mmCIF file of C-alpha atoms in Angstrom:
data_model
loop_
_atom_site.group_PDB
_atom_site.id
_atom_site.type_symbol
_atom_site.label_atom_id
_atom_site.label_comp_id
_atom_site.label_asym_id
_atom_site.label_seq_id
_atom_site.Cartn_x
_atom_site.Cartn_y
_atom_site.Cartn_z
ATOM 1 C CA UNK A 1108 88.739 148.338 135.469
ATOM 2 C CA UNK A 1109 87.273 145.268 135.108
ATOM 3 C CA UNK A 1110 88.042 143.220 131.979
ATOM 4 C CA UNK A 1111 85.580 141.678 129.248
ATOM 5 C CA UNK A 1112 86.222 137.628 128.648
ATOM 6 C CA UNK A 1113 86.892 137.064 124.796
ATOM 7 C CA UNK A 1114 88.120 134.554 122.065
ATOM 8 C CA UNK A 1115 90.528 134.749 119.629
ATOM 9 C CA UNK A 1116 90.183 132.716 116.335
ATOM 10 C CA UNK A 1117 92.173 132.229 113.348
ATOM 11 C CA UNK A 1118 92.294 130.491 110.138
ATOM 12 C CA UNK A 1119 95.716 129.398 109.582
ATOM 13 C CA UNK A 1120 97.433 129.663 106.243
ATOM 14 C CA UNK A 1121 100.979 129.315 104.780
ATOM 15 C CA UNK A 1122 102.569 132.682 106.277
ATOM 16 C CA UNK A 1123 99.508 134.140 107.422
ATOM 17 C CA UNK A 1124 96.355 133.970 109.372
ATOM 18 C CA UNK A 1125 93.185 135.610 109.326
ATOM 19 C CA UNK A 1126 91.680 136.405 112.929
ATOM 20 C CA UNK A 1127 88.617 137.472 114.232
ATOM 21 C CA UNK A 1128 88.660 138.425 118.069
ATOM 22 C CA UNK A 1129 84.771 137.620 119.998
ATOM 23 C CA UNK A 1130 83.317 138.564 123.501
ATOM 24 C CA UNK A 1131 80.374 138.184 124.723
ATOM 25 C CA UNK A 1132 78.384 134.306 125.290
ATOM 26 C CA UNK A 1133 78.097 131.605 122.970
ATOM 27 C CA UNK A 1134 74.766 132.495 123.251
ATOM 28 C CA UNK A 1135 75.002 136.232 121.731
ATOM 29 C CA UNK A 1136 78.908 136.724 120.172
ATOM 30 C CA UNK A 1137 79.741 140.092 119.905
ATOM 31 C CA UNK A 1138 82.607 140.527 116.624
ATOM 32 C CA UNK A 1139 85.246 143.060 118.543
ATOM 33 C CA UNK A 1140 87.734 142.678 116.119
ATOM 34 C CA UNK A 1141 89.134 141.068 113.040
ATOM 35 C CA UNK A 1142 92.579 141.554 111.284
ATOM 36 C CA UNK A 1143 95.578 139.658 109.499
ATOM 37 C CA UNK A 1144 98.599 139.215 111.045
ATOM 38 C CA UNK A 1145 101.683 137.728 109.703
ATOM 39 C CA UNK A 1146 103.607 134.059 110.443
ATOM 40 C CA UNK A 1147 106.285 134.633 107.702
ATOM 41 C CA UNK A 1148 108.712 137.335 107.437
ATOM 42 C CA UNK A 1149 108.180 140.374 104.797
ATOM 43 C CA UNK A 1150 111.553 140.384 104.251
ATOM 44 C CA UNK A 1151 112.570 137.083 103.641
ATOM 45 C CA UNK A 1152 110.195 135.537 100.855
ATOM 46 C CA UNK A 1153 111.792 132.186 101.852
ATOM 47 C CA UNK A 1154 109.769 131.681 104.976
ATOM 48 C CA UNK A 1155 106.790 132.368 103.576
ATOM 49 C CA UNK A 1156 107.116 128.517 102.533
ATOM 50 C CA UNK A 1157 109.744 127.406 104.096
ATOM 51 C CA UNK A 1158 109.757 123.845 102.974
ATOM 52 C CA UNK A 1159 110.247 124.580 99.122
ATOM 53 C CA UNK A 1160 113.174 124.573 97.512
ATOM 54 C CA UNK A 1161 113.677 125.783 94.026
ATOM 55 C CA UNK A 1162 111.435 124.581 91.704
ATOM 56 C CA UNK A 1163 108.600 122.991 93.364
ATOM 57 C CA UNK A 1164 111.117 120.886 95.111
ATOM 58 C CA UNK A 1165 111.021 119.522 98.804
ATOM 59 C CA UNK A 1166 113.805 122.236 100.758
ATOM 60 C CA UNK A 1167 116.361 119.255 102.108
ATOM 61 C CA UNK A 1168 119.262 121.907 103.240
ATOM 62 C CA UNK A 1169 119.099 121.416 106.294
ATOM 63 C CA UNK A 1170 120.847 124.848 107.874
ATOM 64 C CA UNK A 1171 118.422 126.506 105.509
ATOM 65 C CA UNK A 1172 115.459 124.565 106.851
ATOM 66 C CA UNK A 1173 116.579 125.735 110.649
ATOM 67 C CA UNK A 1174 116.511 129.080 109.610
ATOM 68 C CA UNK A 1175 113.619 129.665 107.910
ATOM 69 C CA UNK A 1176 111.474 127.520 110.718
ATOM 70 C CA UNK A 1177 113.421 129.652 113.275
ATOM 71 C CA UNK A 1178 112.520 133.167 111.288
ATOM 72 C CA UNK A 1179 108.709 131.474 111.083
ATOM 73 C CA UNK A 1180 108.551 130.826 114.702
ATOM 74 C CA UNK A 1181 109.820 134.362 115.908
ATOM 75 C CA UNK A 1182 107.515 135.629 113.814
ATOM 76 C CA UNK A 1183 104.507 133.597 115.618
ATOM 77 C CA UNK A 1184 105.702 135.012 118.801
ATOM 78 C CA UNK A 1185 105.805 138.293 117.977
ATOM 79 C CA UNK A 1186 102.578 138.251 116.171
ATOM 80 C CA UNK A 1187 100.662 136.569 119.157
ATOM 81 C CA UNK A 1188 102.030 138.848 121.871
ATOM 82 C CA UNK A 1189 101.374 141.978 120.116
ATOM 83 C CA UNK A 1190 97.811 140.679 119.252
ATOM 84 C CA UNK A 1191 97.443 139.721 122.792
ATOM 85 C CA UNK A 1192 98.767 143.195 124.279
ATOM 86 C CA UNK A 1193 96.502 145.128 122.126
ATOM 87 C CA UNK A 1194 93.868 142.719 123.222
ATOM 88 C CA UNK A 1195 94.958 143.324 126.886
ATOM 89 C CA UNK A 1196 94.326 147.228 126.326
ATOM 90 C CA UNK A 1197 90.969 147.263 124.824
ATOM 91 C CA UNK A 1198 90.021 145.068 128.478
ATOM 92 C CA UNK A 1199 89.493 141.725 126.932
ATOM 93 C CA UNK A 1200 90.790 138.773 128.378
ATOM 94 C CA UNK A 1201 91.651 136.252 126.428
ATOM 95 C CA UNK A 1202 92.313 132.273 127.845
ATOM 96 C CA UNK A 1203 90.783 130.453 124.812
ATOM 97 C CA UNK A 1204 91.598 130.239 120.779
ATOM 98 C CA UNK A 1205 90.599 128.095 118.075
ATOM 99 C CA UNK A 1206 92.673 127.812 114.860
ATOM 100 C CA UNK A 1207 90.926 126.165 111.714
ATOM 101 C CA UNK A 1208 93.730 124.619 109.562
ATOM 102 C CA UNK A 1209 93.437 122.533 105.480
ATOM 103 C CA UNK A 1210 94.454 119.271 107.034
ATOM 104 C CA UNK A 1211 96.312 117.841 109.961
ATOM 105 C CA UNK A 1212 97.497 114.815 107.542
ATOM 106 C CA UNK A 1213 100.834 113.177 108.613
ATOM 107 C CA UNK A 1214 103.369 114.432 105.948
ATOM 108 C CA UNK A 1215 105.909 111.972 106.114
ATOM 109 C CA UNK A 1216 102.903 109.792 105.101
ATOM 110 C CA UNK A 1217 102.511 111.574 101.597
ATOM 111 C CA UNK A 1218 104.761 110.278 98.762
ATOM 112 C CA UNK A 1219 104.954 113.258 96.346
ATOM 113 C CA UNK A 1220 107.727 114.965 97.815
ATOM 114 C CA UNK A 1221 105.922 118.832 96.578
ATOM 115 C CA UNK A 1222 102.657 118.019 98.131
ATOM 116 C CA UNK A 1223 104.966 116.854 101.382
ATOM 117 C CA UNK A 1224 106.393 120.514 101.139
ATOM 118 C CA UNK A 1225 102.657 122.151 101.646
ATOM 119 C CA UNK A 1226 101.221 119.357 104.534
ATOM 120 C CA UNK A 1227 105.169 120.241 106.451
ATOM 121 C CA UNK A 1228 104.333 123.997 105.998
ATOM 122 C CA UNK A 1229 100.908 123.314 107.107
ATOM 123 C CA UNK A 1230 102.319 121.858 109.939
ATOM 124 C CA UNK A 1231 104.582 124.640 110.906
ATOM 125 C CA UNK A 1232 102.174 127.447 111.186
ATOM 126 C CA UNK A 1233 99.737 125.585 112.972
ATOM 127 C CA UNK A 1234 102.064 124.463 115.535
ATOM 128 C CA UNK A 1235 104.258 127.566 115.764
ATOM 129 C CA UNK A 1236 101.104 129.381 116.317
ATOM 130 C CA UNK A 1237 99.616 127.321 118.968
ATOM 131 C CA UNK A 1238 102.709 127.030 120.957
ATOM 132 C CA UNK A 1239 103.257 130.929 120.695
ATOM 133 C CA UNK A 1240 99.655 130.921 122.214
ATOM 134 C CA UNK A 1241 100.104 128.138 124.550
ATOM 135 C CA UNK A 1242 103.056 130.240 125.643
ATOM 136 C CA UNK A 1243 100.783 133.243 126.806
ATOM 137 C CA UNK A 1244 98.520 131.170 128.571
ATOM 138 C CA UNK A 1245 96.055 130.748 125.806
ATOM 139 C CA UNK A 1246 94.613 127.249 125.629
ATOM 140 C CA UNK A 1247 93.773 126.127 121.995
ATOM 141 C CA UNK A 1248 91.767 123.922 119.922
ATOM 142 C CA UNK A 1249 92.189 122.858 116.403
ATOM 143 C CA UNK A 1250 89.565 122.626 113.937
ATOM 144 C CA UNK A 1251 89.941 121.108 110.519
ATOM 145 C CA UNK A 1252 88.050 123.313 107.770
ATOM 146 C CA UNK A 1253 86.016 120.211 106.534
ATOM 147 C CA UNK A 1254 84.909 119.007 109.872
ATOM 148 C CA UNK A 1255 84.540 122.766 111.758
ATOM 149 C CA UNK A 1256 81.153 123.661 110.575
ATOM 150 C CA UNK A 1257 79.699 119.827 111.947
ATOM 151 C CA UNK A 1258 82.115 120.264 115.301
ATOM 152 C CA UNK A 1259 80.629 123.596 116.098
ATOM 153 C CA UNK A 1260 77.015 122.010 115.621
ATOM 154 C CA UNK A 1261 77.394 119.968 118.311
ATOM 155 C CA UNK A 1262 79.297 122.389 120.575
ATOM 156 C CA UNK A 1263 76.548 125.088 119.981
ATOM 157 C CA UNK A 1264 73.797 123.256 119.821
ATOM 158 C CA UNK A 1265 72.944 124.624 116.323
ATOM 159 C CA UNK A 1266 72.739 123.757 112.931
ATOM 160 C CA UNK A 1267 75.338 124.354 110.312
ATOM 161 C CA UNK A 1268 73.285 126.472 108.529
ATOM 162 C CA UNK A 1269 72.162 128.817 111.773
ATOM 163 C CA UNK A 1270 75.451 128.871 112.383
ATOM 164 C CA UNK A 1271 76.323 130.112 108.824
ATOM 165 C CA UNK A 1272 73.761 132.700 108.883
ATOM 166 C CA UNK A 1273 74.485 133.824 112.761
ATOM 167 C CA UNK A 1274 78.225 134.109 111.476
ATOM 168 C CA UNK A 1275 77.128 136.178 107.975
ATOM 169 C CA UNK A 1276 74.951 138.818 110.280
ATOM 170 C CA UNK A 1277 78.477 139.142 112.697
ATOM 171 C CA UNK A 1278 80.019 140.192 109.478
ATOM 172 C CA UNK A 1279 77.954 142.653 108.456
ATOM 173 C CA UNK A 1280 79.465 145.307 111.456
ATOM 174 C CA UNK A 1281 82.997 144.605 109.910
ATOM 175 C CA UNK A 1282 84.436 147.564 108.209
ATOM 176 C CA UNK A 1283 87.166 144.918 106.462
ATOM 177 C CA UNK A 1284 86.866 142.598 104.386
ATOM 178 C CA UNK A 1285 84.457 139.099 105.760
ATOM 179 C CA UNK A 1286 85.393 136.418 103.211
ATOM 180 C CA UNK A 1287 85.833 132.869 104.216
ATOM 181 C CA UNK A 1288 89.188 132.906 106.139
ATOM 182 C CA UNK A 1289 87.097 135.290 108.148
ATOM 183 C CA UNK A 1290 84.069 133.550 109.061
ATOM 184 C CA UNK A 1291 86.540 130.485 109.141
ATOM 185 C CA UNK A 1292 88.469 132.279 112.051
ATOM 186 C CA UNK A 1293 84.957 133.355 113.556
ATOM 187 C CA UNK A 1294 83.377 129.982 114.063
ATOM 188 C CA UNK A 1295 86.830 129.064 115.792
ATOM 189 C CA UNK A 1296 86.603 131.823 118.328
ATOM 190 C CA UNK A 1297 82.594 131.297 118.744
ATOM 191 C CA UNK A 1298 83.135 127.835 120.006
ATOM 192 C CA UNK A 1299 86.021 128.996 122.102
ATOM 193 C CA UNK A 1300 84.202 131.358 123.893
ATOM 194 C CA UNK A 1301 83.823 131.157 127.973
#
């Protein structure tokens, strides 16, 4: 059986990230798909930002830091290769994904050691997502959220606000819930499309 080609996007958060899963063109998307999965484990509340400490304060334990990234990246892998195997089964192939992230500041650049804490776990999803793509043979791109709206203008050929509106009307076949982490994750994988 021959399989569909299709585009995974996500909008990365702290522990999470909202995906939407697209076939078809750039020129007509077709929404296949859109879920949650998680980057943190359930179990351990820790990892769900791994880079606090008690407090507010920036996590410095080193051991404890290992661990937690280690739990967050297992996570990622498991995540991605179950999302890609269910993928797989419905007949889409998947070889591109674009993740929209807050910021891809420097953290060792910011002073206030709490607001360090949220660019590091920023960061660490990102990255432990890509690579757990990367891994599969997904090639990615990475959007910021402030810039992904103008990016995908020039990519599409469209304006931000046909864009907005071609995204809203995707939406409207989604049984779940379409908020902005959704259309966030939707504009990634309409850009990434074949």
């Amino acid at each position: 059986m021959k399989t569909r080609p299709a585009a995974l996007g996500f909008r990365v958060k702290s522990g999470w990230a909202a995906w939407v899963l697209l076939a078809g063109s750039v020129r007509t998307p077709e929404l296949c798909d859109s879920r949650v999965i998680k980057l943190s484990d359930p179990r351990d509340p820790t990892t769900l930002q791994p880079y606090h400490a008690r407090m507010g304060r920036l996590e410095t334990n080193a051991v404890e830091l290992k661990r937690r990234t280690q739990s967050v990246d297992r996570m990622a892998k498991k995540a991605v290769a179950d999302l890609l195997q269910r993928s797989t089964g419905n007949d889409y192939t998947i070889r591109h994904a674009g993740l929209v992230v807050g910021s891809q500041i420097n953290p060792e650049k910011i002073a206030n050691p709490h607001i360090r804490a949220h660019a590091l776990e920023g960061r660490l999803f990102r990255t432990t997502l890509e690579t757990a793509l990367r891994s599969q043979g997904v090639h990615c791109s990475v959007f910021t959220e402030r810039n992904a709206y103008a990016e995908a203008a020039n990519t599409l050929d469209q304006s931000p606000e046909r864009i907005k509106l071609a995204i809203a009307e995707l939406g409207r076949s989604q049984k779940g819930p379409w908020r902005a982490d959704q259309k966030m994750a939707a504009l990634a994988a309409w850009v990434s499309l074949p």
